[in-house]
């Protein structure tokens, strides 16, 4: 009877320690927000127009040497979008565009991470904007220096698949359907490549 209780106690402590170490590993990597950026580029009447999101958060939990078991989650504050023109910026949170009141965040959650060597990775996952979800694969390159890692890359989405630019703005001769998203996420605490 005593040995069973002792075994149960040991198992409980071991489970708790395993959970605590997993939680520590997940929180060890932190986004350095003031050294990070997410930019979007669309074409308006054929002319590239660049904007950026001012607020976003990331949860990164993976070992670059064994990325398969890792995860990445990113949330973007849609009301923080800016094209640098106050009149245009006032339109972006409205229902035809990002509808930030109803859908305050866009989210990306990884489903798999594949290492390609040389600091290059493919992160597959689901991007959700305005309640519309699309699967995509994001190419990411990680460089490391001075105790920090920089994850950068770009991908292209079709805005109409996410109902961004609804109503009269579905005319792609005015605003192109393709939108390029570029990111540079500076991280502290990521393991060595």
mmCIF file of C-alpha atoms in Angstrom:
data_model
loop_
_atom_site.group_PDB
_atom_site.id
_atom_site.type_symbol
_atom_site.label_atom_id
_atom_site.label_comp_id
_atom_site.label_asym_id
_atom_site.label_seq_id
_atom_site.Cartn_x
_atom_site.Cartn_y
_atom_site.Cartn_z
ATOM 1 C CA UNK A 1 0.000 0.000 0.000
ATOM 2 C CA UNK A 2 2.789 2.400 0.905
ATOM 3 C CA UNK A 3 4.729 1.544 -2.238
ATOM 4 C CA UNK A 4 1.651 2.234 -4.387
ATOM 5 C CA UNK A 5 1.187 5.643 -2.759
ATOM 6 C CA UNK A 6 4.882 6.375 -3.167
ATOM 7 C CA UNK A 7 4.752 5.338 -6.837
ATOM 8 C CA UNK A 8 1.672 7.545 -7.365
ATOM 9 C CA UNK A 9 3.413 10.496 -5.722
ATOM 10 C CA UNK A 10 6.546 9.995 -7.831
ATOM 11 C CA UNK A 11 4.429 9.808 -11.009
ATOM 12 C CA UNK A 12 2.516 12.946 -10.039
ATOM 13 C CA UNK A 13 5.734 14.884 -9.359
ATOM 14 C CA UNK A 14 7.306 13.602 -12.601
ATOM 15 C CA UNK A 15 4.213 14.663 -14.591
ATOM 16 C CA UNK A 16 4.236 18.088 -12.975
ATOM 17 C CA UNK A 17 7.961 18.551 -13.715
ATOM 18 C CA UNK A 18 7.464 17.473 -17.338
ATOM 19 C CA UNK A 19 4.598 19.946 -17.699
ATOM 20 C CA UNK A 20 6.611 22.723 -16.039
ATOM 21 C CA UNK A 21 9.601 22.131 -18.300
ATOM 22 C CA UNK A 22 7.352 22.091 -21.406
ATOM 23 C CA UNK A 23 5.762 25.364 -20.281
ATOM 24 C CA UNK A 24 9.239 26.845 -19.721
ATOM 25 C CA UNK A 25 10.321 25.761 -23.212
ATOM 26 C CA UNK A 26 7.219 27.366 -24.724
ATOM 27 C CA UNK A 27 7.724 30.661 -22.909
ATOM 28 C CA UNK A 28 11.512 30.763 -23.350
ATOM 29 C CA UNK A 29 11.218 32.268 -26.845
ATOM 30 C CA UNK A 30 9.947 35.838 -26.774
ATOM 31 C CA UNK A 31 9.041 38.272 -29.560
ATOM 32 C CA UNK A 32 11.098 41.489 -29.464
ATOM 33 C CA UNK A 33 8.261 43.698 -30.708
ATOM 34 C CA UNK A 34 10.213 46.924 -31.248
ATOM 35 C CA UNK A 35 12.612 45.098 -33.603
ATOM 36 C CA UNK A 36 9.870 43.250 -35.523
ATOM 37 C CA UNK A 37 7.565 44.201 -38.370
ATOM 38 C CA UNK A 38 4.719 42.906 -40.511
ATOM 39 C CA UNK A 39 4.251 44.750 -43.800
ATOM 40 C CA UNK A 40 1.618 44.296 -46.515
ATOM 41 C CA UNK A 41 1.901 45.475 -50.119
ATOM 42 C CA UNK A 42 -1.045 45.797 -52.477
ATOM 43 C CA UNK A 43 -1.396 47.461 -55.858
ATOM 44 C CA UNK A 44 -3.895 50.288 -56.276
ATOM 45 C CA UNK A 45 -4.511 51.050 -59.945
ATOM 46 C CA UNK A 46 -1.228 49.264 -60.707
ATOM 47 C CA UNK A 47 0.857 51.219 -58.191
ATOM 48 C CA UNK A 48 2.362 49.333 -55.192
ATOM 49 C CA UNK A 49 1.142 50.673 -51.848
ATOM 50 C CA UNK A 50 2.830 49.549 -48.630
ATOM 51 C CA UNK A 51 1.234 49.374 -45.214
ATOM 52 C CA UNK A 52 2.123 47.865 -41.866
ATOM 53 C CA UNK A 53 0.563 46.473 -38.721
ATOM 54 C CA UNK A 54 1.683 48.241 -35.566
ATOM 55 C CA UNK A 55 0.587 45.622 -33.013
ATOM 56 C CA UNK A 56 1.030 41.864 -33.092
ATOM 57 C CA UNK A 57 2.068 39.031 -30.809
ATOM 58 C CA UNK A 58 3.768 35.689 -31.416
ATOM 59 C CA UNK A 59 4.110 32.413 -29.520
ATOM 60 C CA UNK A 60 7.038 30.416 -30.837
ATOM 61 C CA UNK A 61 7.854 27.023 -29.345
ATOM 62 C CA UNK A 62 10.224 24.936 -31.392
ATOM 63 C CA UNK A 63 13.774 23.688 -31.484
ATOM 64 C CA UNK A 64 15.384 24.726 -34.808
ATOM 65 C CA UNK A 65 17.381 21.481 -34.753
ATOM 66 C CA UNK A 66 14.184 19.413 -34.366
ATOM 67 C CA UNK A 67 11.411 21.656 -35.728
ATOM 68 C CA UNK A 68 8.870 18.898 -36.462
ATOM 69 C CA UNK A 69 7.359 18.952 -32.966
ATOM 70 C CA UNK A 70 7.207 22.723 -32.672
ATOM 71 C CA UNK A 71 4.499 25.317 -33.060
ATOM 72 C CA UNK A 72 4.078 28.942 -34.067
ATOM 73 C CA UNK A 73 1.050 31.130 -33.383
ATOM 74 C CA UNK A 74 0.732 34.737 -34.466
ATOM 75 C CA UNK A 75 -2.044 37.230 -33.752
ATOM 76 C CA UNK A 76 -2.306 40.613 -35.443
ATOM 77 C CA UNK A 77 -4.327 43.585 -34.172
ATOM 78 C CA UNK A 78 -6.270 44.563 -37.297
ATOM 79 C CA UNK A 79 -7.074 48.054 -35.991
ATOM 80 C CA UNK A 80 -3.314 48.760 -35.976
ATOM 81 C CA UNK A 81 -3.075 48.650 -39.806
ATOM 82 C CA UNK A 82 -1.689 51.795 -41.377
ATOM 83 C CA UNK A 83 -0.865 52.971 -44.887
ATOM 84 C CA UNK A 84 0.563 56.217 -43.517
ATOM 85 C CA UNK A 85 -2.311 58.360 -44.839
ATOM 86 C CA UNK A 86 -4.789 59.367 -42.080
ATOM 87 C CA UNK A 87 -7.826 59.453 -44.397
ATOM 88 C CA UNK A 88 -7.092 55.957 -45.768
ATOM 89 C CA UNK A 89 -6.146 54.621 -42.328
ATOM 90 C CA UNK A 90 -9.581 55.653 -41.045
ATOM 91 C CA UNK A 91 -11.177 53.387 -43.698
ATOM 92 C CA UNK A 92 -9.141 50.219 -42.987
ATOM 93 C CA UNK A 93 -10.953 49.198 -39.737
ATOM 94 C CA UNK A 94 -14.396 49.589 -41.383
ATOM 95 C CA UNK A 95 -16.551 46.574 -42.406
ATOM 96 C CA UNK A 96 -15.623 46.675 -46.122
ATOM 97 C CA UNK A 97 -11.946 46.243 -45.279
ATOM 98 C CA UNK A 98 -10.748 44.643 -42.010
ATOM 99 C CA UNK A 99 -13.990 45.020 -39.989
ATOM 100 C CA UNK A 100 -11.796 45.375 -36.899
ATOM 101 C CA UNK A 101 -14.728 45.853 -34.517
ATOM 102 C CA UNK A 102 -16.224 42.459 -35.395
ATOM 103 C CA UNK A 103 -12.894 40.710 -36.171
ATOM 104 C CA UNK A 104 -10.263 42.443 -34.020
ATOM 105 C CA UNK A 105 -7.505 39.955 -34.777
ATOM 106 C CA UNK A 106 -6.108 37.968 -37.661
ATOM 107 C CA UNK A 107 -4.463 34.722 -36.587
ATOM 108 C CA UNK A 108 -1.978 32.242 -37.956
ATOM 109 C CA UNK A 109 -1.541 28.863 -36.256
ATOM 110 C CA UNK A 110 0.969 26.337 -37.505
ATOM 111 C CA UNK A 111 0.073 22.710 -38.178
ATOM 112 C CA UNK A 112 3.595 21.561 -39.095
ATOM 113 C CA UNK A 113 7.145 22.869 -39.340
ATOM 114 C CA UNK A 114 9.649 21.395 -41.760
ATOM 115 C CA UNK A 115 13.379 22.108 -41.635
ATOM 116 C CA UNK A 116 15.035 22.605 -45.042
ATOM 117 C CA UNK A 117 18.588 23.201 -43.791
ATOM 118 C CA UNK A 118 20.672 26.358 -43.715
ATOM 119 C CA UNK A 119 18.254 28.149 -41.380
ATOM 120 C CA UNK A 120 15.352 27.698 -43.818
ATOM 121 C CA UNK A 121 11.976 26.295 -42.790
ATOM 122 C CA UNK A 122 8.504 25.743 -44.213
ATOM 123 C CA UNK A 123 5.720 26.457 -41.752
ATOM 124 C CA UNK A 124 2.326 25.130 -42.795
ATOM 125 C CA UNK A 125 -0.763 26.378 -41.031
ATOM 126 C CA UNK A 126 -4.065 28.189 -41.109
ATOM 127 C CA UNK A 127 -4.433 31.931 -41.591
ATOM 128 C CA UNK A 128 -7.725 33.437 -40.431
ATOM 129 C CA UNK A 129 -8.780 36.969 -41.388
ATOM 130 C CA UNK A 130 -12.344 38.306 -40.965
ATOM 131 C CA UNK A 131 -13.520 34.820 -39.985
ATOM 132 C CA UNK A 132 -12.272 33.348 -43.281
ATOM 133 C CA UNK A 133 -9.600 30.634 -42.970
ATOM 134 C CA UNK A 134 -7.110 29.493 -45.594
ATOM 135 C CA UNK A 135 -4.333 26.904 -45.391
ATOM 136 C CA UNK A 136 -0.929 28.112 -46.498
ATOM 137 C CA UNK A 137 2.765 27.268 -46.369
ATOM 138 C CA UNK A 138 5.055 30.088 -45.276
ATOM 139 C CA UNK A 139 8.764 29.989 -46.168
ATOM 140 C CA UNK A 140 10.847 31.297 -43.254
ATOM 141 C CA UNK A 141 14.562 32.017 -42.997
ATOM 142 C CA UNK A 142 16.114 32.354 -39.544
ATOM 143 C CA UNK A 143 19.413 34.128 -38.932
ATOM 144 C CA UNK A 144 21.087 34.433 -35.551
ATOM 145 C CA UNK A 145 23.450 36.998 -34.056
ATOM 146 C CA UNK A 146 24.126 38.546 -30.649
ATOM 147 C CA UNK A 147 21.762 36.192 -28.806
ATOM 148 C CA UNK A 148 18.773 37.016 -30.998
ATOM 149 C CA UNK A 149 17.122 35.257 -33.922
ATOM 150 C CA UNK A 150 15.438 36.977 -36.842
ATOM 151 C CA UNK A 151 12.716 35.010 -38.650
ATOM 152 C CA UNK A 152 11.892 36.602 -41.991
ATOM 153 C CA UNK A 153 9.949 35.740 -45.092
ATOM 154 C CA UNK A 154 7.090 36.662 -47.358
ATOM 155 C CA UNK A 155 4.013 35.122 -48.916
ATOM 156 C CA UNK A 156 1.118 36.237 -51.091
ATOM 157 C CA UNK A 157 -2.582 35.972 -50.275
ATOM 158 C CA UNK A 158 -5.691 36.865 -52.243
ATOM 159 C CA UNK A 159 -7.573 39.529 -50.285
ATOM 160 C CA UNK A 160 -10.971 38.554 -51.696
ATOM 161 C CA UNK A 161 -10.614 35.038 -50.227
ATOM 162 C CA UNK A 162 -10.680 36.790 -46.827
ATOM 163 C CA UNK A 163 -13.416 39.299 -47.812
ATOM 164 C CA UNK A 164 -10.962 42.197 -47.456
ATOM 165 C CA UNK A 165 -12.185 44.946 -49.742
ATOM 166 C CA UNK A 166 -15.860 44.023 -49.928
ATOM 167 C CA UNK A 167 -18.672 45.769 -51.779
ATOM 168 C CA UNK A 168 -17.482 48.159 -54.467
ATOM 169 C CA UNK A 169 -13.878 47.261 -53.612
ATOM 170 C CA UNK A 170 -14.151 43.758 -55.095
ATOM 171 C CA UNK A 171 -13.174 45.379 -58.419
ATOM 172 C CA UNK A 172 -9.583 44.179 -58.824
ATOM 173 C CA UNK A 173 -8.796 46.852 -61.435
ATOM 174 C CA UNK A 174 -8.911 49.380 -58.583
ATOM 175 C CA UNK A 175 -7.198 47.306 -55.857
ATOM 176 C CA UNK A 176 -5.418 44.124 -56.975
ATOM 177 C CA UNK A 177 -6.483 40.812 -55.445
ATOM 178 C CA UNK A 178 -2.914 39.756 -54.616
ATOM 179 C CA UNK A 179 -1.428 41.123 -51.414
ATOM 180 C CA UNK A 180 2.149 40.374 -50.459
ATOM 181 C CA UNK A 181 2.845 39.980 -46.749
ATOM 182 C CA UNK A 182 6.438 40.437 -45.555
ATOM 183 C CA UNK A 183 7.590 39.864 -42.006
ATOM 184 C CA UNK A 184 10.672 40.182 -39.853
ATOM 185 C CA UNK A 185 10.187 38.778 -36.356
ATOM 186 C CA UNK A 186 13.047 39.277 -33.902
ATOM 187 C CA UNK A 187 13.058 36.593 -31.212
ATOM 188 C CA UNK A 188 15.041 36.088 -28.046
ATOM 189 C CA UNK A 189 15.556 32.671 -26.498
ATOM 190 C CA UNK A 190 15.243 30.535 -29.638
ATOM 191 C CA UNK A 191 17.650 27.576 -29.643
ATOM 192 C CA UNK A 192 20.688 27.489 -31.937
ATOM 193 C CA UNK A 193 20.308 26.593 -35.608
#
